[in-house]
GROMACS .gro file of C-alpha atoms in nm:
model
  389
    1UNK     CA    1  10.388  12.845   8.333
    2UNK     CA    2  10.532  12.532   8.181
    3UNK     CA    3  10.334  12.214   8.147
    4UNK     CA    4  10.400  11.844   8.139
    5UNK     CA    5  10.122  11.619   8.018
    6UNK     CA    6  10.097  11.248   8.084
    7UNK     CA    7   9.860  11.050   7.865
    8UNK     CA    8   9.738  10.692   7.870
    9UNK     CA    9   9.554  10.510   7.600
   10UNK     CA   10   9.385  10.183   7.685
   11UNK     CA   11   9.157   9.924   7.519
   12UNK     CA   12   9.056   9.614   7.650
   13UNK     CA   13  10.269   8.495   8.069
   14UNK     CA   14  10.459   8.396   8.296
   15UNK     CA   15  10.688   8.605   8.511
   16UNK     CA   16  10.818   8.598   8.863
   17UNK     CA   17  10.540   8.480   9.089
   18UNK     CA   18  10.609   8.731   9.366
   19UNK     CA   19  10.598   9.026   9.129
   20UNK     CA   20  10.286   8.895   8.963
   21UNK     CA   21  10.104   8.848   9.291
   22UNK     CA   22  10.200   9.194   9.416
   23UNK     CA   23  10.076   9.367   9.102
   24UNK     CA   24   9.763   9.151   9.080
   25UNK     CA   25   9.675   9.247   9.435
   26UNK     CA   26   9.748   9.614   9.366
   27UNK     CA   27   9.538   9.604   9.051
   28UNK     CA   28   9.240   9.445   9.226
   29UNK     CA   29   9.247   9.691   9.516
   30UNK     CA   30   9.290   9.992   9.289
   31UNK     CA   31   9.010   9.872   9.058
   32UNK     CA   32   8.767   9.862   9.350
   33UNK     CA   33   8.871  10.204   9.482
   34UNK     CA   34   8.852  10.353   9.134
   35UNK     CA   35   8.505  10.208   9.078
   36UNK     CA   36   8.391  10.357   9.410
   37UNK     CA   37   8.514  10.699   9.301
   38UNK     CA   38   8.330  10.667   8.969
   39UNK     CA   39   8.004  10.624   9.159
   40UNK     CA   40   8.044  10.973   9.303
   41UNK     CA   41   8.028  11.141   8.964
   42UNK     CA   42   7.818  10.911   8.745
   43UNK     CA   43   7.463  10.781   8.765
   44UNK     CA   44   7.473  10.630   8.416
   45UNK     CA   45   7.677  10.378   8.218
   46UNK     CA   46   8.050  10.414   8.260
   47UNK     CA   47   8.380  10.253   8.170
   48UNK     CA   48   8.720  10.305   8.328
   49UNK     CA   49   9.060  10.142   8.282
   50UNK     CA   50   9.243  10.073   8.608
   51UNK     CA   51   9.535   9.915   8.424
   52UNK     CA   52   9.595  10.211   8.196
   53UNK     CA   53   9.597  10.450   8.489
   54UNK     CA   54   9.828  10.228   8.692
   55UNK     CA   55  10.091  10.205   8.419
   56UNK     CA   56  10.131  10.575   8.355
   57UNK     CA   57  10.101  10.684   8.716
   58UNK     CA   58  10.356  10.420   8.811
   59UNK     CA   59  10.594  10.580   8.562
   60UNK     CA   60  10.523  10.921   8.715
   61UNK     CA   61  10.580  10.779   9.062
   62UNK     CA   62  10.933  10.675   8.970
   63UNK     CA   63  11.009  11.043   8.918
   64UNK     CA   64  10.835  11.158   9.235
   65UNK     CA   65  11.010  11.191   9.568
   66UNK     CA   66  10.928  11.199   9.938
   67UNK     CA   67  10.563  11.259  10.032
   68UNK     CA   68  10.457  11.309   9.670
   69UNK     CA   69  10.577  10.958   9.585
   70UNK     CA   70  10.429  10.809   9.901
   71UNK     CA   71  10.084  10.952   9.826
   72UNK     CA   72  10.091  10.815   9.472
   73UNK     CA   73  10.196  10.469   9.587
   74UNK     CA   74   9.927  10.458   9.853
   75UNK     CA   75   9.644  10.575   9.626
   76UNK     CA   76   9.742  10.337   9.346
   77UNK     CA   77   9.803  10.050   9.590
   78UNK     CA   78  10.151  10.017   9.441
   79UNK     CA   79  10.426   9.808   9.601
   80UNK     CA   80  10.725   9.963   9.771
   81UNK     CA   81  10.937  10.192   9.557
   82UNK     CA   82  11.225   9.949   9.507
   83UNK     CA   83  10.997   9.694   9.338
   84UNK     CA   84  10.790   9.913   9.107
   85UNK     CA   85  11.029   9.939   8.813
   86UNK     CA   86  11.121   9.571   8.793
   87UNK     CA   87  10.765   9.451   8.833
   88UNK     CA   88  10.626   9.673   8.561
   89UNK     CA   89  10.914   9.581   8.331
   90UNK     CA   90  10.826   9.213   8.364
   91UNK     CA   91  10.455   9.279   8.330
   92UNK     CA   92  10.470   9.501   8.021
   93UNK     CA   93  10.716   9.275   7.839
   94UNK     CA   94  10.464   8.991   7.860
   95UNK     CA   95  10.157   9.198   7.786
   96UNK     CA   96  10.162   9.216   7.407
   97UNK     CA   97   9.973   8.963   7.193
   98UNK     CA   98   9.869   9.025   6.834
   99UNK     CA   99   9.695   8.779   6.605
  100UNK     CA  100   9.391   8.774   6.380
  101UNK     CA  101   9.130   8.726   6.652
  102UNK     CA  102   9.303   8.849   6.966
  103UNK     CA  103   9.497   9.170   7.027
  104UNK     CA  104   9.638   9.302   7.351
  105UNK     CA  105   9.886   9.581   7.293
  106UNK     CA  106  10.033   9.836   7.528
  107UNK     CA  107  10.275  10.114   7.441
  108UNK     CA  108  10.422  10.412   7.623
  109UNK     CA  109  10.555  10.735   7.482
  110UNK     CA  110  10.711  11.046   7.631
  111UNK     CA  111  10.697  11.371   7.432
  112UNK     CA  112  10.953  11.617   7.568
  113UNK     CA  113  10.961  11.987   7.489
  114UNK     CA  114  11.265  12.085   7.288
  115UNK     CA  115  11.553  12.166   7.524
  116UNK     CA  116  11.355  12.089   7.842
  117UNK     CA  117  11.592  11.932   8.099
  118UNK     CA  118  11.466  11.581   8.175
  119UNK     CA  119  11.701  11.380   8.396
  120UNK     CA  120  11.888  11.099   8.226
  121UNK     CA  121  11.792  10.858   8.503
  122UNK     CA  122  11.421  10.917   8.437
  123UNK     CA  123  11.477  10.872   8.062
  124UNK     CA  124  11.647  10.541   8.137
  125UNK     CA  125  11.363  10.427   8.360
  126UNK     CA  126  11.103  10.527   8.102
  127UNK     CA  127  11.287  10.343   7.824
  128UNK     CA  128  11.422  10.034   7.998
  129UNK     CA  129  11.148   9.961   8.251
  130UNK     CA  130  10.831  10.104   8.094
  131UNK     CA  131  10.922  10.040   7.728
  132UNK     CA  132  10.862  10.407   7.653
  133UNK     CA  133  10.966  10.584   7.335
  134UNK     CA  134  11.101  10.936   7.384
  135UNK     CA  135  11.057  11.211   7.127
  136UNK     CA  136  11.128  11.582   7.128
  137UNK     CA  137  10.850  11.812   7.017
  138UNK     CA  138  10.780  12.184   6.980
  139UNK     CA  139  10.490  12.261   7.212
  140UNK     CA  140  10.495  12.629   7.116
  141UNK     CA  141  10.289  12.532   6.812
  142UNK     CA  142  10.002  12.385   7.012
  143UNK     CA  143   9.798  12.287   6.708
  144UNK     CA  144  10.075  12.088   6.544
  145UNK     CA  145  10.182  11.928   6.871
  146UNK     CA  146   9.826  11.823   6.956
  147UNK     CA  147   9.785  11.673   6.610
  148UNK     CA  148  10.106  11.474   6.650
  149UNK     CA  149  10.009  11.339   6.991
  150UNK     CA  150   9.649  11.261   6.895
  151UNK     CA  151   9.764  11.084   6.579
  152UNK     CA  152   9.986  10.854   6.786
  153UNK     CA  153   9.699  10.779   7.024
  154UNK     CA  154   9.465  10.704   6.733
  155UNK     CA  155   9.720  10.468   6.579
  156UNK     CA  156   9.758  10.277   6.904
  157UNK     CA  157   9.382  10.241   6.958
  158UNK     CA  158   9.270  10.172   6.601
  159UNK     CA  159   9.115  10.522   6.589
  160UNK     CA  160   8.883  10.452   6.882
  161UNK     CA  161   9.027  10.732   7.098
  162UNK     CA  162   9.037  11.060   6.912
  163UNK     CA  163   9.113  11.423   6.998
  164UNK     CA  164   9.221  11.362   7.355
  165UNK     CA  165   9.450  11.665   7.355
  166UNK     CA  166   9.325  12.005   7.240
  167UNK     CA  167   9.556  12.263   7.088
  168UNK     CA  168   9.484  12.518   7.360
  169UNK     CA  169   9.607  12.271   7.623
  170UNK     CA  170   9.961  12.292   7.482
  171UNK     CA  171  10.195  12.588   7.461
  172UNK     CA  172  10.561  12.684   7.491
  173UNK     CA  173  10.509  12.636   7.865
  174UNK     CA  174  10.443  12.262   7.821
  175UNK     CA  175  10.737  12.057   7.942
  176UNK     CA  176  10.639  11.702   7.851
  177UNK     CA  177  10.356  11.466   7.764
  178UNK     CA  178  10.368  11.106   7.884
  179UNK     CA  179  10.134  10.853   7.727
  180UNK     CA  180  10.033  10.494   7.784
  181UNK     CA  181   9.834  10.331   7.507
  182UNK     CA  182   9.654  10.002   7.568
  183UNK     CA  183   9.434   9.836   7.307
  184UNK     CA  184   9.222   9.524   7.345
  185UNK     CA  185   9.022   9.341   7.079
  186UNK     CA  186   8.913   8.979   7.100
  187UNK     CA  187   8.662   8.729   6.968
  188UNK     CA  188   8.455   8.524   7.205
  189UNK     CA  189   8.569   8.164   7.236
  190UNK     CA  190   8.204   8.082   7.165
  191UNK     CA  191   8.049   8.370   6.967
  192UNK     CA  192   7.684   8.452   7.013
  193UNK     CA  193   7.463   8.319   6.733
  194UNK     CA  194   7.398   8.635   6.530
  195UNK     CA  195   7.049   8.539   6.400
  196UNK     CA  196   6.936   8.492   6.760
  197UNK     CA  197   6.988   8.858   6.851
  198UNK     CA  198   6.653   9.026   6.902
  199UNK     CA  199   6.481   9.298   7.100
  200UNK     CA  200   6.415   9.221   7.464
  201UNK     CA  201   6.315   9.411   7.774
  202UNK     CA  202   6.586   9.568   7.989
  203UNK     CA  203   6.447   9.681   8.322
  204UNK     CA  204   6.529  10.023   8.460
  205UNK     CA  205   6.441  10.192   8.786
  206UNK     CA  206   6.087  10.260   8.905
  207UNK     CA  207   5.934   9.976   8.705
  208UNK     CA  208   6.034  10.120   8.367
  209UNK     CA  209   6.198   9.924   8.086
  210UNK     CA  210   6.341   9.971   7.739
  211UNK     CA  211   6.362   9.737   7.440
  212UNK     CA  212   6.727   9.667   7.351
  213UNK     CA  213   6.918   9.438   7.115
  214UNK     CA  214   6.993   9.128   7.319
  215UNK     CA  215   7.236   8.846   7.234
  216UNK     CA  216   7.154   8.484   7.317
  217UNK     CA  217   7.351   8.165   7.374
  218UNK     CA  218   7.187   7.836   7.472
  219UNK     CA  219   7.338   7.564   7.691
  220UNK     CA  220   7.697   7.676   7.654
  221UNK     CA  221   7.966   7.583   7.904
  222UNK     CA  222   8.094   7.882   8.100
  223UNK     CA  223   8.239   7.954   8.441
  224UNK     CA  224   7.952   8.051   8.668
  225UNK     CA  225   7.906   8.131   9.035
  226UNK     CA  226   7.616   8.234   9.254
  227UNK     CA  227   7.750   8.451   9.536
  228UNK     CA  228   7.499   8.436   9.820
  229UNK     CA  229   7.680   8.702  10.023
  230UNK     CA  230   7.660   8.952   9.738
  231UNK     CA  231   7.319   8.826   9.624
  232UNK     CA  232   7.451   8.820   9.268
  233UNK     CA  233   7.544   8.589   8.982
  234UNK     CA  234   7.886   8.589   8.816
  235UNK     CA  235   7.934   8.475   8.456
  236UNK     CA  236   8.287   8.456   8.314
  237UNK     CA  237   8.304   8.439   7.934
  238UNK     CA  238   8.640   8.355   7.775
  239UNK     CA  239   8.784   8.497   7.457
  240UNK     CA  240   8.965   8.285   7.197
  241UNK     CA  241   9.286   8.332   7.388
  242UNK     CA  242   9.155   8.198   7.716
  243UNK     CA  243   9.388   8.409   7.927
  244UNK     CA  244   9.143   8.694   7.859
  245UNK     CA  245   8.791   8.693   8.000
  246UNK     CA  246   8.493   8.921   8.045
  247UNK     CA  247   8.289   8.882   8.361
  248UNK     CA  248   7.930   8.997   8.401
  249UNK     CA  249   7.805   9.048   8.756
  250UNK     CA  250   7.426   9.053   8.780
  251UNK     CA  251   7.241   9.134   9.103
  252UNK     CA  252   6.958   8.892   9.170
  253UNK     CA  253   6.719   9.180   9.230
  254UNK     CA  254   6.623   9.413   8.945
  255UNK     CA  255   6.703   9.714   9.165
  256UNK     CA  256   6.996   9.547   9.341
  257UNK     CA  257   7.287   9.724   9.170
  258UNK     CA  258   7.334   9.995   9.432
  259UNK     CA  259   7.361   9.740   9.713
  260UNK     CA  260   7.602   9.530   9.506
  261UNK     CA  261   7.819   9.833   9.435
  262UNK     CA  262   7.841   9.909   9.807
  263UNK     CA  263   8.052   9.590   9.829
  264UNK     CA  264   8.247   9.648   9.510
  265UNK     CA  265   8.577   9.537   9.665
  266UNK     CA  266   8.433   9.185   9.694
  267UNK     CA  267   8.316   9.193   9.332
  268UNK     CA  268   8.673   9.212   9.202
  269UNK     CA  269   8.798   8.937   9.429
  270UNK     CA  270   8.845   8.584   9.283
  271UNK     CA  271   8.518   8.391   9.281
  272UNK     CA  272   8.455   8.017   9.328
  273UNK     CA  273   8.365   7.957   8.966
  274UNK     CA  274   8.249   7.621   8.839
  275UNK     CA  275   8.201   7.518   8.478
  276UNK     CA  276   7.834   7.462   8.404
  277UNK     CA  277   7.603   7.484   8.106
  278UNK     CA  278   7.437   7.823   8.097
  279UNK     CA  279   7.155   7.982   7.901
  280UNK     CA  280   7.282   8.335   7.846
  281UNK     CA  281   7.127   8.660   7.732
  282UNK     CA  282   7.330   8.982   7.738
  283UNK     CA  283   7.251   9.316   7.572
  284UNK     CA  284   7.479   9.457   7.306
  285UNK     CA  285   7.630   9.783   7.423
  286UNK     CA  286   7.879  10.056   7.346
  287UNK     CA  287   8.009  10.297   7.606
  288UNK     CA  288   8.236  10.600   7.584
  289UNK     CA  289   8.349  10.768   7.905
  290UNK     CA  290   8.572  11.056   8.006
  291UNK     CA  291   8.707  11.054   8.360
  292UNK     CA  292   8.864  11.346   8.547
  293UNK     CA  293   9.153  11.161   8.708
  294UNK     CA  294   9.275  11.468   8.890
  295UNK     CA  295   8.961  11.468   9.101
  296UNK     CA  296   8.973  11.091   9.142
  297UNK     CA  297   9.331  11.093   9.268
  298UNK     CA  298   9.267  11.384   9.501
  299UNK     CA  299   8.977  11.190   9.651
  300UNK     CA  300   9.209  10.892   9.691
  301UNK     CA  301   9.458  11.098   9.890
  302UNK     CA  302   9.698  11.236   9.630
  303UNK     CA  303   9.731  11.597   9.743
  304UNK     CA  304  10.087  11.725   9.714
  305UNK     CA  305  10.132  11.627   9.349
  306UNK     CA  306   9.878  11.897   9.256
  307UNK     CA  307  10.003  12.178   9.482
  308UNK     CA  308  10.266  12.428   9.370
  309UNK     CA  309  10.542  12.452   9.625
  310UNK     CA  310  10.468  12.107   9.768
  311UNK     CA  311  10.486  11.873   9.467
  312UNK     CA  312  10.822  11.697   9.438
  313UNK     CA  313  10.899  11.554   9.095
  314UNK     CA  314  11.271  11.613   9.126
  315UNK     CA  315  11.334  11.266   8.987
  316UNK     CA  316  11.203  11.388   8.651
  317UNK     CA  317  11.367  11.729   8.635
  318UNK     CA  318  11.545  11.984   8.851
  319UNK     CA  319  11.280  12.228   8.730
  320UNK     CA  320  10.979  12.238   8.960
  321UNK     CA  321  10.679  12.044   8.830
  322UNK     CA  322  10.322  11.996   8.946
  323UNK     CA  323  10.031  11.795   8.804
  324UNK     CA  324   9.770  12.040   8.680
  325UNK     CA  325   9.518  11.798   8.534
  326UNK     CA  326   9.461  11.434   8.443
  327UNK     CA  327   9.208  11.279   8.209
  328UNK     CA  328   9.112  10.932   8.089
  329UNK     CA  329   8.900  10.866   7.783
  330UNK     CA  330   8.762  10.516   7.725
  331UNK     CA  331   8.563  10.318   7.469
  332UNK     CA  332   8.409   9.970   7.459
  333UNK     CA  333   8.201   9.778   7.204
  334UNK     CA  334   8.042   9.448   7.313
  335UNK     CA  335   7.871   9.250   7.036
  336UNK     CA  336   7.806   8.898   6.907
  337UNK     CA  337   8.159   8.841   6.779
  338UNK     CA  338   8.353   8.978   7.073
  339UNK     CA  339   8.478   9.296   7.239
  340UNK     CA  340   8.680   9.598   7.135
  341UNK     CA  341   8.789   9.847   7.396
  342UNK     CA  342   9.019  10.148   7.426
  343UNK     CA  343   9.106  10.421   7.672
  344UNK     CA  344   9.326  10.726   7.695
  345UNK     CA  345   9.433  10.913   8.005
  346UNK     CA  346   9.651  11.216   8.038
  347UNK     CA  347   9.803  11.399   8.331
  348UNK     CA  348   9.940  11.747   8.295
  349UNK     CA  349  10.237  11.844   8.508
  350UNK     CA  350  10.282  12.218   8.536
  351UNK     CA  351  10.632  12.353   8.568
  352UNK     CA  352  10.618  12.667   8.781
  353UNK     CA  353  10.885  12.917   8.860
  354UNK     CA  354  10.785  12.944   9.207
  355UNK     CA  355   7.369   6.870   7.947
  356UNK     CA  356   7.358   6.588   8.201
  357UNK     CA  357   7.539   6.852   8.379
  358UNK     CA  358   7.355   7.116   8.581
  359UNK     CA  359   7.227   7.410   8.380
  360UNK     CA  360   7.190   7.771   8.487
  361UNK     CA  361   7.023   8.081   8.349
  362UNK     CA  362   7.202   8.415   8.326
  363UNK     CA  363   6.977   8.681   8.179
  364UNK     CA  364   7.129   9.029   8.205
  365UNK     CA  365   6.799   9.212   8.168
  366UNK     CA  366   6.863   9.475   8.435
  367UNK     CA  367   7.163   9.690   8.544
  368UNK     CA  368   7.489   9.501   8.593
  369UNK     CA  369   7.864   9.534   8.648
  370UNK     CA  370   8.125   9.407   8.402
  371UNK     CA  371   8.502   9.382   8.385
  372UNK     CA  372   8.764   9.250   8.145
  373UNK     CA  373   9.070   9.069   8.274
  374UNK     CA  374   9.386   8.958   8.097
  375UNK     CA  375   9.618   8.728   8.291
  376UNK     CA  376   9.420   8.819   8.600
  377UNK     CA  377   9.464   9.196   8.563
  378UNK     CA  378   9.157   9.421   8.539
  379UNK     CA  379   9.199   9.616   8.216
  380UNK     CA  380   8.848   9.761   8.211
  381UNK     CA  381   8.561   9.785   8.453
  382UNK     CA  382   8.225   9.953   8.442
  383UNK     CA  383   7.852   9.917   8.461
  384UNK     CA  384   7.550   9.919   8.232
  385UNK     CA  385   7.246  10.109   8.354
  386UNK     CA  386   7.079  10.136   8.014
  387UNK     CA  387   7.235   9.960   7.712
  388UNK     CA  388   7.289  10.164   7.397
  389UNK     CA  389   7.431  10.043   7.069
   0.00000   0.00000   0.00000
């Protein structure tokens, strides 16, 4: 057996309007479907990065053909094949910002087994359209190869994602590893007042509660919306670079999360926000998640890519390839100063031979949904059932 791994690493502009709208719509739809799939395997806190998954699977899709490509496009809500490369090129070229208080960085890398025949056209697509760096590597020494790959991931995520690849996952059979790294770190436009943080009740199911560190902000202007249809409140908090925001979605009922999640597609849709003065309390929290993307994609209708004899990745290589596994690892830290988030996903392809203004209160003291957007794209989404820090 020969393997090809694809990895993504994620943390939490202006380009052609048509391309932007297409990808924004795809991102919103995929975020909702991905969240729905997460509910099937998790009853606790979780975090997932739709954007990270979209980037690397879009790269894979450019090397897929026929029904394999069609299934990937449909599950990821991607546009028609002819538009994918150009749209991601424009998106990724505008998606890097790095200053003292605000970092959004995305990088792609393709590790290719020494002497493995990757088609020149795919190399060109990876380099010119997905800003990917290509590097040859000896997968026969699984320990050394894993260390090299993991070191690159750690560098891209400020050491937040570690040990994604294990040495026993790599061998002389491995054909390639494709990685997307996305890192996000930002300060709130209006930081929480640190001395105000104190223990407060966070309500759980069945009338239980826990005492958690809770951040407070009094009469601060934020975008706010009460969605009567969803029976929930939306609070959008900007970061110093106001193109990035974090939205908290709080059901009005303490036990209302399950009902809210049943309409998750409407949660990610644009809301009718208005700027008002809000009294805010939100728990500090950290979350680390690992997601089996192979199972997620299969549930979303990607079948042939995982089946020997049916997968068609002939745009990558004349050698027969199949995805054998896919994994995403994520991290988020929400505190008084701001947010730091990271994620890493990999897919393995197996080569087989065969004031006077109105005021509102937003007190996140029971389970809620959250998501981080940059330029309208959902980088991270998840929920908090019980805050831990």
